CSV table of C-alpha atoms and ligand atoms in Angstrom, one decimal:
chain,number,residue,atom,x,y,z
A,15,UNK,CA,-13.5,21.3,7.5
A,16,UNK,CA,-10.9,19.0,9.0
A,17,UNK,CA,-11.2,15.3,8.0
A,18,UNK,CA,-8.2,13.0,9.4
A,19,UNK,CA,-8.0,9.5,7.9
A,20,UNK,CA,-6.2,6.9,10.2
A,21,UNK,CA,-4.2,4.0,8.8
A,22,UNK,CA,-3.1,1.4,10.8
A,23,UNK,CA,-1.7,-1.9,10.3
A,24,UNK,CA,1.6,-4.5,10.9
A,25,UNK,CA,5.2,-4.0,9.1
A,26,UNK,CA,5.3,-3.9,5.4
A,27,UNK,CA,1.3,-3.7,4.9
A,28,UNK,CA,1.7,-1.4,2.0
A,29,UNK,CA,0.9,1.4,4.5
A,30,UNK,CA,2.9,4.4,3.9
A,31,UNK,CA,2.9,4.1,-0.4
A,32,UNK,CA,-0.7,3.8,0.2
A,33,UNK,CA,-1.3,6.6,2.4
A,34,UNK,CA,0.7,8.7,-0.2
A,35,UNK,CA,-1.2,8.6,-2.6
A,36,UNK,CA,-4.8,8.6,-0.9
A,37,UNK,CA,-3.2,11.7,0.4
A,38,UNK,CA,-2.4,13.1,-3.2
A,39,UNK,CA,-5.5,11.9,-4.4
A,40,UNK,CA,-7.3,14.1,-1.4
A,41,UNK,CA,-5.1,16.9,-1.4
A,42,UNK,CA,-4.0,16.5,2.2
A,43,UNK,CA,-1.3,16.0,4.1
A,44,UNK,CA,0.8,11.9,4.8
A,45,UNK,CA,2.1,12.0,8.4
A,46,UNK,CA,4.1,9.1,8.7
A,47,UNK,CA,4.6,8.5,12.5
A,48,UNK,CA,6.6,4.8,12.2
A,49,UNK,CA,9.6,8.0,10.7
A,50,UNK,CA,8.9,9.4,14.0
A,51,UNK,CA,9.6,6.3,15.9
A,52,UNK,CA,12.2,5.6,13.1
A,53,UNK,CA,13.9,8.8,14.9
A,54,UNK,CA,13.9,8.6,18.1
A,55,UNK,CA,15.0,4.8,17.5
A,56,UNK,CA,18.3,6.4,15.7
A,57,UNK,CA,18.9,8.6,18.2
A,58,UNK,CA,18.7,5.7,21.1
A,59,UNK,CA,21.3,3.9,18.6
A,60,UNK,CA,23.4,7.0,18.0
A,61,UNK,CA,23.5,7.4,21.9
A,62,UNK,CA,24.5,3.1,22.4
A,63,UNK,CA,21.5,2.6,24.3
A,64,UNK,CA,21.1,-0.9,25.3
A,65,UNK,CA,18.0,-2.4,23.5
A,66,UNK,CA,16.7,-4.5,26.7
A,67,UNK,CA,17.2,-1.5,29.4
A,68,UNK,CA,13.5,0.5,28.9
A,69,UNK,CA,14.7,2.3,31.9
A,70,UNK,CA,17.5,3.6,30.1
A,71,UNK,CA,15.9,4.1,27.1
A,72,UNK,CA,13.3,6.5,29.0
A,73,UNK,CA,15.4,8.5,30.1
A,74,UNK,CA,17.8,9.1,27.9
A,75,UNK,CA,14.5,9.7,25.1
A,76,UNK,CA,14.2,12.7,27.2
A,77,UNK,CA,16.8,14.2,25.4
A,78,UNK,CA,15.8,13.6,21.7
A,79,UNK,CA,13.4,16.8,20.4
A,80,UNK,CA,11.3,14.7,17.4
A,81,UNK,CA,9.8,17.3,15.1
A,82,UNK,CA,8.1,17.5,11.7
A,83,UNK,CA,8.2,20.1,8.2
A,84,UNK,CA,7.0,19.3,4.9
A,85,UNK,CA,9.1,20.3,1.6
A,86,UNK,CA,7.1,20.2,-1.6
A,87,UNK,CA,4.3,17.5,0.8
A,88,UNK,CA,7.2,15.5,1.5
A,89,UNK,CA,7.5,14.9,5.2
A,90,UNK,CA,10.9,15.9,6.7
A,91,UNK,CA,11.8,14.3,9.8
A,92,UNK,CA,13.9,16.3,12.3
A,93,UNK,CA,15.9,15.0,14.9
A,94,UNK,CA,17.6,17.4,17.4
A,95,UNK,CA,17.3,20.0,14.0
A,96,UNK,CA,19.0,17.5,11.7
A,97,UNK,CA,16.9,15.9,8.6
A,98,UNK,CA,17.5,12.6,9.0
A,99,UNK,CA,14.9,11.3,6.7
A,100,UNK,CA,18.2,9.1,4.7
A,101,UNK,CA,18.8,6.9,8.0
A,102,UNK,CA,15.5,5.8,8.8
A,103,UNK,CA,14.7,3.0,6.4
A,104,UNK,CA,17.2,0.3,7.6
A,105,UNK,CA,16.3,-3.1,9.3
A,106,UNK,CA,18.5,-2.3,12.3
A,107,UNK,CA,16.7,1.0,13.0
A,108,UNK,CA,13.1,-0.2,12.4
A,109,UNK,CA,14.1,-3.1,14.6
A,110,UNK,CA,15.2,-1.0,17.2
A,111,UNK,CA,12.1,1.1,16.9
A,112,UNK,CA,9.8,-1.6,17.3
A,113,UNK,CA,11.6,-2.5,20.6
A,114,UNK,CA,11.8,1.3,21.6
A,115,UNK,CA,8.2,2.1,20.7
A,116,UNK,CA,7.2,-0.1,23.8
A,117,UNK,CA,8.3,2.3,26.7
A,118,UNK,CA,5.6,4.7,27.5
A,119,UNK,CA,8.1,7.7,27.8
A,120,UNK,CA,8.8,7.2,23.7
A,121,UNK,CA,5.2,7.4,23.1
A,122,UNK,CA,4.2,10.1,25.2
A,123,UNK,CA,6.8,12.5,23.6
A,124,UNK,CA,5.4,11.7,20.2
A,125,UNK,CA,1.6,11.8,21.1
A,126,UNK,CA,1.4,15.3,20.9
A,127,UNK,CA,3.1,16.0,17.8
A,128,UNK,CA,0.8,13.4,16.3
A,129,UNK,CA,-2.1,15.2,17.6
A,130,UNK,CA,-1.1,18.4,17.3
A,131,UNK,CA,-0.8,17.9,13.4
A,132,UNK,CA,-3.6,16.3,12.5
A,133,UNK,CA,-5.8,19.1,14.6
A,134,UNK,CA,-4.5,21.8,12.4
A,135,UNK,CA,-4.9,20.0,9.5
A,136,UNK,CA,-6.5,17.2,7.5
A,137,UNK,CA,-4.1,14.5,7.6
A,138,UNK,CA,-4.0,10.7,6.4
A,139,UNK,CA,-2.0,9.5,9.2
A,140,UNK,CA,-0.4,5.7,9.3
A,141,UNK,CA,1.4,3.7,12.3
A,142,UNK,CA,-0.4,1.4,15.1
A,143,UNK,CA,-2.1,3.2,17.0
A,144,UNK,CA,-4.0,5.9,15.4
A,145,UNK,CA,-7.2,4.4,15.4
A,146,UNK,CA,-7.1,3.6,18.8
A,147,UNK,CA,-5.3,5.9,20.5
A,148,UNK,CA,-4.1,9.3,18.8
A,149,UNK,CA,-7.4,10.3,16.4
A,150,UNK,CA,-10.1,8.4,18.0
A,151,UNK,CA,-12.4,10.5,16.4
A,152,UNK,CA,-10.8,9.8,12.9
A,153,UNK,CA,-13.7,10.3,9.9
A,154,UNK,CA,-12.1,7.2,8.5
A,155,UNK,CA,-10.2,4.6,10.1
A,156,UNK,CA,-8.8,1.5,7.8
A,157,UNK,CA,-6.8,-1.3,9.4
A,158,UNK,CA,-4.6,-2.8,6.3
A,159,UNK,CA,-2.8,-5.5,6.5
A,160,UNK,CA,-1.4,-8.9,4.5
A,161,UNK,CA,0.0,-12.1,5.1
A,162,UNK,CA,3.6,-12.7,6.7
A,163,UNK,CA,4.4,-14.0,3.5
A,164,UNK,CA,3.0,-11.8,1.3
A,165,UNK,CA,4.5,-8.4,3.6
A,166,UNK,CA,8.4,-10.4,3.6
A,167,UNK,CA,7.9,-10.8,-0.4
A,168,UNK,CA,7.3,-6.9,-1.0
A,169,UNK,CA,10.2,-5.6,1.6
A,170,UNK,CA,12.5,-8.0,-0.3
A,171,UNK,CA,11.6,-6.4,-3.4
A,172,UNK,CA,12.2,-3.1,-1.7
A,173,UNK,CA,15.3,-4.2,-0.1
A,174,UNK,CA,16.5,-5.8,-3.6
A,175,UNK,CA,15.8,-3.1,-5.2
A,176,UNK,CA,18.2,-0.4,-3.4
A,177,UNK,CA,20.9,-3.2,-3.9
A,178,UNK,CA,20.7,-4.3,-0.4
A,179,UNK,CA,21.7,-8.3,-0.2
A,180,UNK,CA,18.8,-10.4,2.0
A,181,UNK,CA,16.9,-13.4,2.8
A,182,UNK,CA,13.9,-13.7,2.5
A,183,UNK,CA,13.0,-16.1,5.3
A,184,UNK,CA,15.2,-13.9,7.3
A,185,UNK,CA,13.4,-11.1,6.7
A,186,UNK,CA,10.0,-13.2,7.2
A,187,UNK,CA,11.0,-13.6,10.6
A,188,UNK,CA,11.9,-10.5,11.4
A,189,UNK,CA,8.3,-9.1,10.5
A,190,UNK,CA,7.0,-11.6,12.6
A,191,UNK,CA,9.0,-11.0,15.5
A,192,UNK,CA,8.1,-7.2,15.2
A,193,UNK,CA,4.1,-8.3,14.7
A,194,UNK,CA,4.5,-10.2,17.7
A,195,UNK,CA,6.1,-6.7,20.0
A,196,UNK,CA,4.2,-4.6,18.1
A,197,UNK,CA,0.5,-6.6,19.0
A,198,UNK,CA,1.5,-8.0,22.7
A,199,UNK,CA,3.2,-4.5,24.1
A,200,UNK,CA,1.3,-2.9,27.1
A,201,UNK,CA,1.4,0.0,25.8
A,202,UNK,CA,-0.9,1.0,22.5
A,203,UNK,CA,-0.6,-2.5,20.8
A,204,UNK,CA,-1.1,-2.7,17.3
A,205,UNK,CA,-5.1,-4.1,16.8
A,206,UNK,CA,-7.7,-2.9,14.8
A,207,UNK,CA,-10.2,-0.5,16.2
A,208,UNK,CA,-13.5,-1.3,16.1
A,209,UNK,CA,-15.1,1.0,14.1
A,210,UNK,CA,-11.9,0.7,11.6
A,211,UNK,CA,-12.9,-1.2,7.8
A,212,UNK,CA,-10.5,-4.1,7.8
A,213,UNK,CA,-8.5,-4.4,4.2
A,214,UNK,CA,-6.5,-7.2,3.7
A,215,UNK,CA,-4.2,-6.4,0.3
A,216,UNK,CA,-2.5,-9.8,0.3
A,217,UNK,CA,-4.3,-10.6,-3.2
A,218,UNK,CA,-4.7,-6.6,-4.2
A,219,UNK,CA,-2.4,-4.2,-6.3
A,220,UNK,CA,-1.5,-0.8,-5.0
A,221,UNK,CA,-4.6,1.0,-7.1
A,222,UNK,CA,-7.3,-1.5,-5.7
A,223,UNK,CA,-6.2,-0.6,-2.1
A,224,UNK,CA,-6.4,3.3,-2.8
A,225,UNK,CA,-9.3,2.6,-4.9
A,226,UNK,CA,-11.4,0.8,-1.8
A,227,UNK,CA,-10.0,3.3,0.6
A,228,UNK,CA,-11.3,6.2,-1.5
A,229,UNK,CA,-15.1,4.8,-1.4
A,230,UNK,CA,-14.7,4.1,2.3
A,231,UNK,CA,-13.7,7.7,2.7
A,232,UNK,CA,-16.1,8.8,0.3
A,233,UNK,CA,-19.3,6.9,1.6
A,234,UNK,CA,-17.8,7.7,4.9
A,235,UNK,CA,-17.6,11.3,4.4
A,236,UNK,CA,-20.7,11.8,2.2
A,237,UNK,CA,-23.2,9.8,5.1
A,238,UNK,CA,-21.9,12.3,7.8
A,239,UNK,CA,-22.3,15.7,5.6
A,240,UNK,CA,-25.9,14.4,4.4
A,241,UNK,CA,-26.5,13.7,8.2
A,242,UNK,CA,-25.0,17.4,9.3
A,243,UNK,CA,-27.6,18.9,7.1
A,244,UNK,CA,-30.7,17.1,8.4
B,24,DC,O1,5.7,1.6,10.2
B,24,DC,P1,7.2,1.5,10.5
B,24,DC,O2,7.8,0.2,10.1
B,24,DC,O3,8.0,2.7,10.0
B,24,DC,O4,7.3,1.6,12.1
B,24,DC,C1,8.5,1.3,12.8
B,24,DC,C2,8.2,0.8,14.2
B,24,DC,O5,7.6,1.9,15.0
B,24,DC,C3,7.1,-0.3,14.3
B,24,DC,O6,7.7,-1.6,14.5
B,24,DC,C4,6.3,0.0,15.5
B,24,DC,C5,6.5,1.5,15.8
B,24,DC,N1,5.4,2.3,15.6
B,24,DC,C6,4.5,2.4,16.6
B,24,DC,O7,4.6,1.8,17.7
B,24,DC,N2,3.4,3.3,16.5
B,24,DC,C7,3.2,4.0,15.4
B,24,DC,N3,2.2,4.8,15.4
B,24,DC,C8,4.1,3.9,14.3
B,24,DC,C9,5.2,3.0,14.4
């Protein structure tokens, strides 16, 4: 029996570290499509694709072939055959992707692949729009999220960590910028579907989060098997 779990929520809501480990805990699989965007957002900067041009950036997406494979459950991300799982993490890629991830072309090529993975398997799946648009009929849908504040605080950490130098206002402002493409685009906007449970983790630790997204699943999950049987 397939059960997918849908994740959706803005930049730096804790969702892919969450989604990990709900996925451990359930012994399924993490698709991470913001990696996916991540890619084709590194291919439109490998290629000097001018960020404003939408035309330009749908066509030339054309050419990018996005595909997934897991290694020991950790999702690979392949771009024209290359991993390039190492490049995706930066501020100038996830930037770009958040500006790329508005032309309709872009999501149409990843749509599929989305789909196609969480039909053969069950999948907890994170991004924008999975809720909405790509597993509609998700078992569970969650929409996470947390303050401006509170979202710039933890990628600062992140970013601290890995020895990269940073401001934290700066990077405040950069998350709101990306809320503001990722909620107002035509295309898919970022908002909470409306059968999705709404956690805000602002004032939560990583454990509390998995812990309340377990016993959504698990009430979830549990009222539809009891009401198969009757
Ligand atoms: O979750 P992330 O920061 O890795 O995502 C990078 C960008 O990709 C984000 O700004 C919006 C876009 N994205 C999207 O539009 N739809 C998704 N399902 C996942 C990500």
């Amino acid at each position: 029996m397939i059960h997918n779990i849908a994740i959706d929520g803005p930049a730096g809501a804790g969702k892919s570290t969450i989604a990990k480990k709900v996925a451990k805990d359930l012994s399924c699989i993490y698709v991470d499509t913001g990696a996916m965007y991540r890619a084709m957002a590194l291919y439109l900067i490998r290629q000097n694709v001018n960020r404003n041009d939408t035309v330009e950036i749908g066509t030339v997406c054309q050419n990018a072939d996005i595909s997934i494979e897991y290694q020991n459950g950790v999702q690979i991300v392949l771009l024209n055959g290359e991993n390039v799982n190492d490049y995706l993490r930066t501020e100038e890629v996830g930037n770009m992707a958040s500006v790329s991830s508005a032309v309709p072309e872009v999501r149409q090529k990843l749509l599929d692949l989305q789909r196609k993975l969480a039909a053969s398997m069950s999948v907890v799946m994170d991004g924008r729009d999975i809720g909405t648009t790509i597993l509609p009929d998700a078992e569970v849908k969650i929409y996470l999220t947390a303050s401006s504040l509170t979202r710039a605080k933890r990628r600062f950490l992140e970013l601290q960590e890995k020895g990269t130098d940073c401001e934290l206002s700066e990077i405040q402002k950069d998350i709101e910028e990306r809320d503001q493409r990722d909620m107002n685009r035509t295309v898919s906007p970022l908002k909470q579907a409306e059968d999705a449970v709404l956690v805000d983790s602002s004032d939560m630790t990583v454990d509390q989060v998995v812990a309340r997204i377990l016993e959504i699943y698990h009430s979830k999950i549990a009222d539809g098997e009891t009401a198969d049987e009757n």
